[in-house]
CSV table of C-alpha atoms and ligand atoms in Angstrom, one decimal:
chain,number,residue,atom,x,y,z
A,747,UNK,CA,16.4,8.4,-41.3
A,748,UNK,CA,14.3,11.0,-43.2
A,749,UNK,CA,12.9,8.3,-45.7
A,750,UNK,CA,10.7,6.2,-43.1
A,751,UNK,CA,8.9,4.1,-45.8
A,752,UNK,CA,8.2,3.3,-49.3
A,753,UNK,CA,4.9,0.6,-49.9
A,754,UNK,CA,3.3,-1.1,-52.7
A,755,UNK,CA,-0.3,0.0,-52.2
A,756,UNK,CA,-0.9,-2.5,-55.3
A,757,UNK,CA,1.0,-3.3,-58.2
A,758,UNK,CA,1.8,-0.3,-59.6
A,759,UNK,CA,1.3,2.3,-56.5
A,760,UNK,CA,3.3,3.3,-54.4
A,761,UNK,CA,3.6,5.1,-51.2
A,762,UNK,CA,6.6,7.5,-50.0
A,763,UNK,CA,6.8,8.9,-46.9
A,764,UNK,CA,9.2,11.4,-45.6
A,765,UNK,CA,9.3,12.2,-41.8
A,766,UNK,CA,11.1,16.1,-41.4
A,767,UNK,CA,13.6,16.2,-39.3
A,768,UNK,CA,15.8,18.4,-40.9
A,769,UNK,CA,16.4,22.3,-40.5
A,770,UNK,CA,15.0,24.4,-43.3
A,771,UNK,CA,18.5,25.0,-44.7
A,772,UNK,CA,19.3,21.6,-44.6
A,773,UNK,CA,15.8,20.6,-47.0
A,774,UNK,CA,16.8,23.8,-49.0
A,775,UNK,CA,20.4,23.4,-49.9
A,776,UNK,CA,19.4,19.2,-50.5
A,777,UNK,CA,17.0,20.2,-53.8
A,778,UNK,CA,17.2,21.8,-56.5
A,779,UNK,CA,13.9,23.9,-57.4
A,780,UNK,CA,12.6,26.0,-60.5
A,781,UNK,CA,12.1,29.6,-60.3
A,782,UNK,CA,8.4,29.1,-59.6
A,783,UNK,CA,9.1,27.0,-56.8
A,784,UNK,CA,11.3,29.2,-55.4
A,785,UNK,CA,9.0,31.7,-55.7
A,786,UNK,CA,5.7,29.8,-53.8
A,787,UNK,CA,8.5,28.9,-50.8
A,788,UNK,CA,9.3,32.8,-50.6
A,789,UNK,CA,6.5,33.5,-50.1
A,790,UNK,CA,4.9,31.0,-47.8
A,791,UNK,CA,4.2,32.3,-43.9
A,792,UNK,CA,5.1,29.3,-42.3
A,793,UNK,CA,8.4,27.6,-42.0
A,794,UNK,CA,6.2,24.6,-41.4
A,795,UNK,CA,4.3,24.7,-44.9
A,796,UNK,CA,8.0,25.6,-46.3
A,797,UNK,CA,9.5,22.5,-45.1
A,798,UNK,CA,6.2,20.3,-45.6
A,799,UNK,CA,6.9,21.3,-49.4
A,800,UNK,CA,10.6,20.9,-50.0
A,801,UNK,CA,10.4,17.4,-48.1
A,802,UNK,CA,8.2,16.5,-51.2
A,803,UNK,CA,10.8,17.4,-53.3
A,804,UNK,CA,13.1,15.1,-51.8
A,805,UNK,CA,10.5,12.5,-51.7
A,806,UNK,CA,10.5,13.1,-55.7
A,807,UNK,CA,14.7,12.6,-55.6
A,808,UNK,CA,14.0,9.3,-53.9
A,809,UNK,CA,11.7,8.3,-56.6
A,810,UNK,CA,13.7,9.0,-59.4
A,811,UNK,CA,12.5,12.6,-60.4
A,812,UNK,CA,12.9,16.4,-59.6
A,813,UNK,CA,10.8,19.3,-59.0
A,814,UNK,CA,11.3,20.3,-62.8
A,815,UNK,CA,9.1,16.7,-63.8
A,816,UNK,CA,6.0,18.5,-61.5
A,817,UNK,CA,4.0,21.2,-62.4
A,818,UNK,CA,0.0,22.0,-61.2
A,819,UNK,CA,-2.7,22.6,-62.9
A,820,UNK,CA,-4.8,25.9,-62.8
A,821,UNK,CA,-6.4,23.8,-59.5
A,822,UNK,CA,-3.8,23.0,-57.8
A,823,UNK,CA,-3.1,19.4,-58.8
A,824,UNK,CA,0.3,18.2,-59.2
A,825,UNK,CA,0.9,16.2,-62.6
A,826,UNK,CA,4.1,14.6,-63.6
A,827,UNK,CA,5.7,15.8,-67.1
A,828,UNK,CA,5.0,13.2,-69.4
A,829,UNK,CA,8.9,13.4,-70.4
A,830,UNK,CA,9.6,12.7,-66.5
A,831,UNK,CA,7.8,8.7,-67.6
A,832,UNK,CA,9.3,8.5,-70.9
A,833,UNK,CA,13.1,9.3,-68.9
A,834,UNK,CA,12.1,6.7,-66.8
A,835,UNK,CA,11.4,4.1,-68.7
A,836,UNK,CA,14.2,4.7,-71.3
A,837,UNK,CA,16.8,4.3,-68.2
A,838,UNK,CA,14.7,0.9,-67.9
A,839,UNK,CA,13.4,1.2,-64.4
A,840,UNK,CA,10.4,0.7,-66.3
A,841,UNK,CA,8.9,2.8,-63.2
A,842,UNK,CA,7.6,5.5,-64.6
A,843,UNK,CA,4.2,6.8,-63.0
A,844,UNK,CA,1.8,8.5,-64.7
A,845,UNK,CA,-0.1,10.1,-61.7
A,846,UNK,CA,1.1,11.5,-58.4
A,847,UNK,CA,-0.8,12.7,-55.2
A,848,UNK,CA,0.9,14.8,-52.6
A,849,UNK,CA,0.1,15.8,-48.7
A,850,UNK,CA,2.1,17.0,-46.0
A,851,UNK,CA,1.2,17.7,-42.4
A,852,UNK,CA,3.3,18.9,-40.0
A,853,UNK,CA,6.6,16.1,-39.2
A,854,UNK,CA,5.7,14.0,-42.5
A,855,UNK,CA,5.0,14.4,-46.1
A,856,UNK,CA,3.7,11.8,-48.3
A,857,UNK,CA,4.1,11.8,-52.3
A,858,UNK,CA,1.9,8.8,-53.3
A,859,UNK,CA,3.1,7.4,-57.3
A,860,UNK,CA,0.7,5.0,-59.2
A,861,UNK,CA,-0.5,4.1,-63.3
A,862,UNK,CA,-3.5,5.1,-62.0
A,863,UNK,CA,-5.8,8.3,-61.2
A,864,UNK,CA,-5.2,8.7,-57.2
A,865,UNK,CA,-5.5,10.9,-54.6
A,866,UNK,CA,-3.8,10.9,-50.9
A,867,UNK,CA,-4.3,12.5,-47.7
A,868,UNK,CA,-2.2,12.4,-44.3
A,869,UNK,CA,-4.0,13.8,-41.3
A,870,UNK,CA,-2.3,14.6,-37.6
A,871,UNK,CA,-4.9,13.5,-35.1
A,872,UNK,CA,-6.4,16.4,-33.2
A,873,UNK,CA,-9.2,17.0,-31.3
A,874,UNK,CA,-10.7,19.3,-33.6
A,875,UNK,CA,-11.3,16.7,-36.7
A,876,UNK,CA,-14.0,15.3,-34.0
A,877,UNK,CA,-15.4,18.4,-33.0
A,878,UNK,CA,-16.3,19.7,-36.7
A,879,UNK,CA,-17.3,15.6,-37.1
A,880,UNK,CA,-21.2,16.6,-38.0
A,881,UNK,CA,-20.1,19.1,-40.8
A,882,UNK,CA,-19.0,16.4,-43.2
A,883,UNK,CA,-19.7,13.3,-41.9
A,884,UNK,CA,-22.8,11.0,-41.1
A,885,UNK,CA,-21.9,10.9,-37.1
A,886,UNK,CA,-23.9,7.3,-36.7
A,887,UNK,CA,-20.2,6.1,-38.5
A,888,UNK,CA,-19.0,6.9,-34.6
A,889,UNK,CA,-21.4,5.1,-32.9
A,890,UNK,CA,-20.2,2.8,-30.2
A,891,UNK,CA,-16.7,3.6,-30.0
A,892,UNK,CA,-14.6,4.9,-27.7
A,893,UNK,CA,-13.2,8.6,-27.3
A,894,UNK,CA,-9.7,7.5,-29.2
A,895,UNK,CA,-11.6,5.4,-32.0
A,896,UNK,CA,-13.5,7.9,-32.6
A,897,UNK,CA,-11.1,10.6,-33.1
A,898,UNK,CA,-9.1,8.5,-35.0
A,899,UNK,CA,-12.5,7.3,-37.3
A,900,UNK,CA,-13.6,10.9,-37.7
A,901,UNK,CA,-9.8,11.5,-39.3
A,902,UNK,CA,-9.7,8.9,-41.7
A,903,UNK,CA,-13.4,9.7,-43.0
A,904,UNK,CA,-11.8,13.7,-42.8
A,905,UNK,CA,-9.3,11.7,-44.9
A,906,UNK,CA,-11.1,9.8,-47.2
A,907,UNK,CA,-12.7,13.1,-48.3
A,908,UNK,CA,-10.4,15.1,-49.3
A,909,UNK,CA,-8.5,12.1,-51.4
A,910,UNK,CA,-11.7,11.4,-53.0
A,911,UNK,CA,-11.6,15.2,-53.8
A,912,UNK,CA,-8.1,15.2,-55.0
A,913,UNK,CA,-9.1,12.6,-57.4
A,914,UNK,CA,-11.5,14.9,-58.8
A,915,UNK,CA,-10.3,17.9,-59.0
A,916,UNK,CA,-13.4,19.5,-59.6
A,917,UNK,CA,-14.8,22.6,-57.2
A,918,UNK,CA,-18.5,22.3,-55.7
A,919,UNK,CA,-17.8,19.1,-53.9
A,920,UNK,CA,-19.9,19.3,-50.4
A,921,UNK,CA,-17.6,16.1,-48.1
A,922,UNK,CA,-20.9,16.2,-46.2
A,923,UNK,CA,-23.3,16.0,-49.0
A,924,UNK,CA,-21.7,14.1,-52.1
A,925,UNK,CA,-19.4,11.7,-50.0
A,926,UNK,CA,-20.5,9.0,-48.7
A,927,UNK,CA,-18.1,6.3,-47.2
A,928,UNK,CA,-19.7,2.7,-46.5
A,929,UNK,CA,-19.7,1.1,-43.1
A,930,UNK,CA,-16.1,-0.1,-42.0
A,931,UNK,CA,-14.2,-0.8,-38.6
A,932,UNK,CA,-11.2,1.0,-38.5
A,933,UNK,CA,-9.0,-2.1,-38.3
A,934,UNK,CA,-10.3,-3.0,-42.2
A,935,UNK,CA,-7.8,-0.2,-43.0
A,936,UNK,CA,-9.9,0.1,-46.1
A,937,UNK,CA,-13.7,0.8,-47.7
A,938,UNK,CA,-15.6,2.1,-50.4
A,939,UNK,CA,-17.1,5.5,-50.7
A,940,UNK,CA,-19.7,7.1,-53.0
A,941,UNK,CA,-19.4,10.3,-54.9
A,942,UNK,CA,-22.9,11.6,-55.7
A,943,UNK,CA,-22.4,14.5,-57.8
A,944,UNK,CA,-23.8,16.7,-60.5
A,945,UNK,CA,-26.1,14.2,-61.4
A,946,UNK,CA,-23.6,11.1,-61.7
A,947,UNK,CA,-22.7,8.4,-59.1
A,948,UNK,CA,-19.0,7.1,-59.1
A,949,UNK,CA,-17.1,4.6,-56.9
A,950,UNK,CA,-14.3,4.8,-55.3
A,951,UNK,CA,-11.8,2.1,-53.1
A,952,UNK,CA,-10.4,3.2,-50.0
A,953,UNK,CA,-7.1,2.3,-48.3
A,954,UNK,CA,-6.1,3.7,-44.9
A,955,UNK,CA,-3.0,3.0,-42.9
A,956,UNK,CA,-1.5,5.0,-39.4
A,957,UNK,CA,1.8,6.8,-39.2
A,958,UNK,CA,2.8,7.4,-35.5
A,959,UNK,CA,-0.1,9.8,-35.0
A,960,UNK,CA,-0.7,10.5,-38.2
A,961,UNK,CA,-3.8,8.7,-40.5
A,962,UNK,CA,-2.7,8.0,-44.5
A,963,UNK,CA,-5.6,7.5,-47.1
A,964,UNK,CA,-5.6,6.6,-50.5
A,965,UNK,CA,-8.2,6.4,-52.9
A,966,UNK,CA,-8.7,5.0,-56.2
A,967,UNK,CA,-11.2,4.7,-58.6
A,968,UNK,CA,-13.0,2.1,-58.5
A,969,UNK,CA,-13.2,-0.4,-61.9
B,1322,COA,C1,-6.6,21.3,-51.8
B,1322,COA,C2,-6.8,20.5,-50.6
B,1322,COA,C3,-7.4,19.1,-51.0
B,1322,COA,C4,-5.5,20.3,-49.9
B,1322,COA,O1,-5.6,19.5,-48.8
B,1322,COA,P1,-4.9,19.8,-47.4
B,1322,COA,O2,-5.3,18.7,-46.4
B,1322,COA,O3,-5.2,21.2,-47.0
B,1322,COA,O4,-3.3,19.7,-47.6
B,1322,COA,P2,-2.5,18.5,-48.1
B,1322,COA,O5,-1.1,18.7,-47.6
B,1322,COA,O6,-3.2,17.2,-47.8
B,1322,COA,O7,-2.5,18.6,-49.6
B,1322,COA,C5,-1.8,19.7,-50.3
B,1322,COA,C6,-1.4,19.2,-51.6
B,1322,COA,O8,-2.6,18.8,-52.3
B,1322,COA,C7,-2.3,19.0,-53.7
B,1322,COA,N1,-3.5,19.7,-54.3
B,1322,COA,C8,-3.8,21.0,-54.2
B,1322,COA,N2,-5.0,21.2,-54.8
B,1322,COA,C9,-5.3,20.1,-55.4
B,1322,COA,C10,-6.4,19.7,-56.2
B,1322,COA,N3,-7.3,20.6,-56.6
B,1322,COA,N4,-6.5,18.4,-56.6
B,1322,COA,C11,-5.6,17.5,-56.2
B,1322,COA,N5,-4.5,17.8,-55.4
B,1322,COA,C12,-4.4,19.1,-55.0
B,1322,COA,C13,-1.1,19.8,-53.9
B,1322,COA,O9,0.0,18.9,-54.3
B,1322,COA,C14,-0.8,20.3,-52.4
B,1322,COA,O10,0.5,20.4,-52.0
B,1322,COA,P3,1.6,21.3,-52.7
B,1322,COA,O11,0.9,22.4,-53.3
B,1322,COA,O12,2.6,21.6,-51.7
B,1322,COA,O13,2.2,20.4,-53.8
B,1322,COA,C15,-7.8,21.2,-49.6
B,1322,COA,O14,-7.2,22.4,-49.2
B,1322,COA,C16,-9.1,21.5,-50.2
B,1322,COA,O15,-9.3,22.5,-50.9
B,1322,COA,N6,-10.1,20.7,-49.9
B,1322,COA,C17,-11.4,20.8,-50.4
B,1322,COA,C18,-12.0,21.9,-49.6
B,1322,COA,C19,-13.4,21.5,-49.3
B,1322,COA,O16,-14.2,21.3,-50.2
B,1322,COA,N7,-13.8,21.5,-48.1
B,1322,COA,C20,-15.1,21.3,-47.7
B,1322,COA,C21,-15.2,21.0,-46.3
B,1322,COA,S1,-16.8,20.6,-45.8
């Protein structure tokens, strides 16, 4: 079943997850994309990246919309059309998100919907995550753990990082320097973090969860 899960992450966020296990043609021939879509799979190098991508799309179908309610922003951050919400909530699914947060990495994609300002990460485990550990993370977080845990902690602060950075959207972000993610044990499956940046100091709530091998984080804003 391609569509392993969809969760509530709170009231009006939601988590889908796609696991690939179709054939490129198969993904392909299931979704319907505009021209500029077409265009970015073209001319992507890896079959891996192409697939990672049109999964998304059938994430999207799942959820009620199409590649044509999605566009990105000069930075790279998807939005969803405001049109996209209004067609929702006409057809009284009363659903309609306003913000959407996408990752894929290698068997799963994740499209993350929500009323709110989010941003999502899904990270394979791999051995490297802990080696580059001291070039954007405070390593004391790894302290007393054992080899696993700490592979597995060093991904979800890997993760935490780059979600807090999708929220932003804004280039100059050191992980190492401007994000800071409180004490936690990895079995909270969620803390806060710190952004300290360009003078300001903003909040953030962390959620974490594990997929097979795989470590999802979300973050939000914090009120
Ligand atoms: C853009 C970035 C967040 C993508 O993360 P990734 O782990 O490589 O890949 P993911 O699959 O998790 O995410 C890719 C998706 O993020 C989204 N995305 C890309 N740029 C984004 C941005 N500026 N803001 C929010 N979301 C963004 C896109 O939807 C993209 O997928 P798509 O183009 O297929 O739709 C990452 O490459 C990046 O630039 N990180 C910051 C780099 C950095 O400062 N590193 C410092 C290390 S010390």
């Amino acid at each position: 079943m391609p569509l392993l899960k969809v969760k509530d992450l709170n009231a009006t966020t939601q988590v889908w997850v796609w696991e690939i296990t179709e054939t490129f043609d198969e993904l392909f021939q299931s979704v319907a994309l505009k021209d500029v879509s077409l265009a970015r799979v073209e001319n992507m190098k890896s079959e891996g990246h192409q697939k990672g991508f049109l999964s998304v799309r059938r994430l999207l179908m799942e959820a009620g919309y199409t590649d044509f309610d999605l566009y990105y922003d000069e930075f790279g951050k998807p939005h969803l059309r405001e049109e996209a919400r209004s067609k929702k909530q006409e057809s009284r699914e009363n659903t309609g998100a306003k913000h959407i947060s996408i990752s894929h990495s290698h068997d799963f994609s994740v499209i993350v919907l929500s009323d709110v300002n989010i941003g999502a990460d899904l990270e394979i485990l791999k051995d490297k995550t802990l080696k580059l550990a001291p070039r954007f993370m405070d390593v004391s977080h790894l302290a007393n753990l054992t080899a696993e845990d700490q592979l597995i902690k060093a991904t979800v602060v890997w993760g935490i990082k780059e979600s807090v950075f999708k929220i932003k959207n804004e280039i100059g972000i050191s992980f190492k320097d401007d994000i800071f993610e409180s004490e936690f044990n990895l079995s909270d499956k969620k803390c806060s973090v710190e952004l300290r940046f360009n003078n300001k100091v903003e909040h953030f709530d962390i959620v974490f969860d594990f997929i097979k091998n795989y470590v999802f984080v979300c973050a939000f804003e914090a009120s």
